[in-house]
Structures are given as C-alpha cells and as structure tokens.
C-alpha cells in the first residue's frame, strides 16, 4: 500500500453492531492538542511511548509504525475490555498529560474508569440509526464492517466480492479480512471482528 | 483520479475497492465516472493495480475541493490535520472547547458511505443561521460558509465528497430546536447523515444526557467516544 507521511486524525464514532458484538470492539486514541501539547520538546517521545504501550498489549490492529513519528494521533484497536483496562492503567501511571479517548460500549468503559478511579471528562454520543435516505444503504452486516473505518475507505462491494470468493474456495477468510483492513490507514478496523462477520456472511450465503 | 485505458488490463480490482462505486468496466477496461468519483485515492492505494494504470491527477478549482473531504491522508490547510474532522472533544480535557451548559453537535453528511454533494451543507446551515450556533472555527466545513445566513460558495455546491462534517456548539436550551431541524431535513436530503452530540459529564452520569435526548425523540447508541480526562495543558 502506498501512503505518504502525514498527520492522521481518526474517526471512531458511529460504529455499528449489536451490544454483544461491540463487547469485542474498542479503539484507544491518544492525541496532542494542537498548539498546546505539541509545544513541548518531549511531546513526540511521549506519543511514541504511548504507542509502544498500546502495541505491547497485543492490539488486533494499530496505526502503522511509520505513522507514529509524524502523526498527532496514535490509535489502536482491542477486542476485549480487560486489555483496555490494563492499557489505561499503565497510561494513568505514566501520566503523559496527552488526551486519551476510548471508543466503545459506554457501560463497559464506565466500569473500567470506576475500577481505575478515573472520571469521564467529555462524551461524544452517537444518535441511533442513520438519518436521511437509509434505503440506499447496504445491509447491517456490511455496515458493521464498513463503519469500522469512519473515513469509509472500506467499500461494501469488496465485502460481497470477497465473500463470494471465500464461498468458492478462492480466498481464505484471513486473506479477505486482511484485504478489508488495508485501506484504513488509522488502524481502527477490528480485524478479528471482521473475521467473525465475514464468517457469518459466508454461512448465510451457503444456507 | 485517472485510469490509463491503454495500460489497464481489465482485472477489475479497482472496481471492487472503490468506496463510492465510481469505477465501472467499459469494454473490458476500468473507467472512472468523474461525476461520482470523490477523489479519495483508495483505488490508487489499495487496488494493487498489477499494471500501475491508476494515477493521481493534479486537479483544478473547484474539483480540487473534493480531495480534503475524501482523501484521509491529505492534510487540510485549515485544520492542519488529515481527515474531515477536528480535534473536537478528543482533546477537550486540554482545550476546554466544550463547557458545562453547552452541547457540541456534529452532523456528518454522506456518512455512512454514500457521499454527498457539498451543496447539502446549506440545507442545514441556512436553518442554523436562524437559530444561532457557534461553528468550530477549525472545521473545513466552517471555512465554506460565506455569510451570516449560512450560504456556501456557489462554485463548490455540486462537488461530490465522501463526507463533510458540520461542527458547532450551542447552549443547552437550543438543543431541541437543532434536533427539530435535523428531523425536517431528513425528508429533504438526497443522501444519508450521522449525528453526534458532545457533552461534558459530571460524576460519570451519562444517563442524564441519554434521557434528555430520549425525551426529544432520539435514541442514543450504546457505544460512544469517551475522553477520560488524562490530558493536561
């Protein structure tokens, strides 16, 4: 994949899925406040250290390493809340002073914060459903995958096409999940969740 | 974007990865519908074109405005960051952009996945002008608004982009009027949009805001973005 070095902002609100599926889908984001945090000499070092901490906890996806040295943001995706808790505990202890945002189930995140004696500062709520010409959208399962990249770089027809190839034995589930993850440069597509959804789509096609 | 017809071998990989279905096969060659193409460059980056037939062309005004609203790896001149959004609540523990007694509102036109003409922005901004909102000054959409009545530059209205986010804040008492406008426009617009509400939270009490939105006829999804207050100025 060709990619120029630049600052990358991510886009993790409005991810689709039932509550049970979202229990396996959390995105952590660290971000400089422009003109404030990035005025300090050690800011880049701090952001790199945050990236290393996230990476040490085996995320299912993370922003590519070359982005760590140029981006104002670091993002990583995890498939369970317990790991999120461990990462947040470490970030709290290190006290970097960089903003941290968790995207995921409100109820689960609140439990984590309570255990770690932290408070919610600000929430960005997603109003339910979509608005406008909803009839033009693909089905919910497809949207569960495409909305994992908030910039919508994952195309709906690539999912249908890969499901067809998997069904005919011409592509593995893992290869399809990898190909669907690649267009998202932020590292916020949850690869293990994509695998599960693909698997259920293949079963639906077969039945 | 451009696909060199004399180089294309007709494999169709770019057709599959295009997020807005702007690439079609015509006489066994991939062809980009220039009107539908939002200039996101996903085909260039992710199609693995075996013959390097996909090129990024230098664009002229007004078409060039499609790029920053569609191509995630392009940095906006206004925000200084890549992508369509701003820091919004992500750094609110440092910037204090949103205070108690205020709501932030984000309306993302074209999301999820359908894209939008920039002219759709005016459907909202002309009505918000009557209510009075404080636009996020670093938002690329705010830069398109040319007067106090919420109009945008005529030249760019037909330009198609992957999405455009209207970001602003209001005192809490204006929320009901804003949501009423959103419901009205739902029936007029030719694409989809997603809506987010930003709020400071006291003592981890998210239920109060969720109940307030529910009383106004809007469900809140169980997942959200939560700033956990570790940032410092």
CSV table of C-alpha atoms in Angstrom, one decimal, chain B residues 45 69 111:
chain,number,residue,atom,x,y,z
B,45,UNK,CA,-3.6,3.0,-2.6
B,69,UNK,CA,-13.1,15.9,2.2
B,111,UNK,CA,-21.9,9.0,6.2
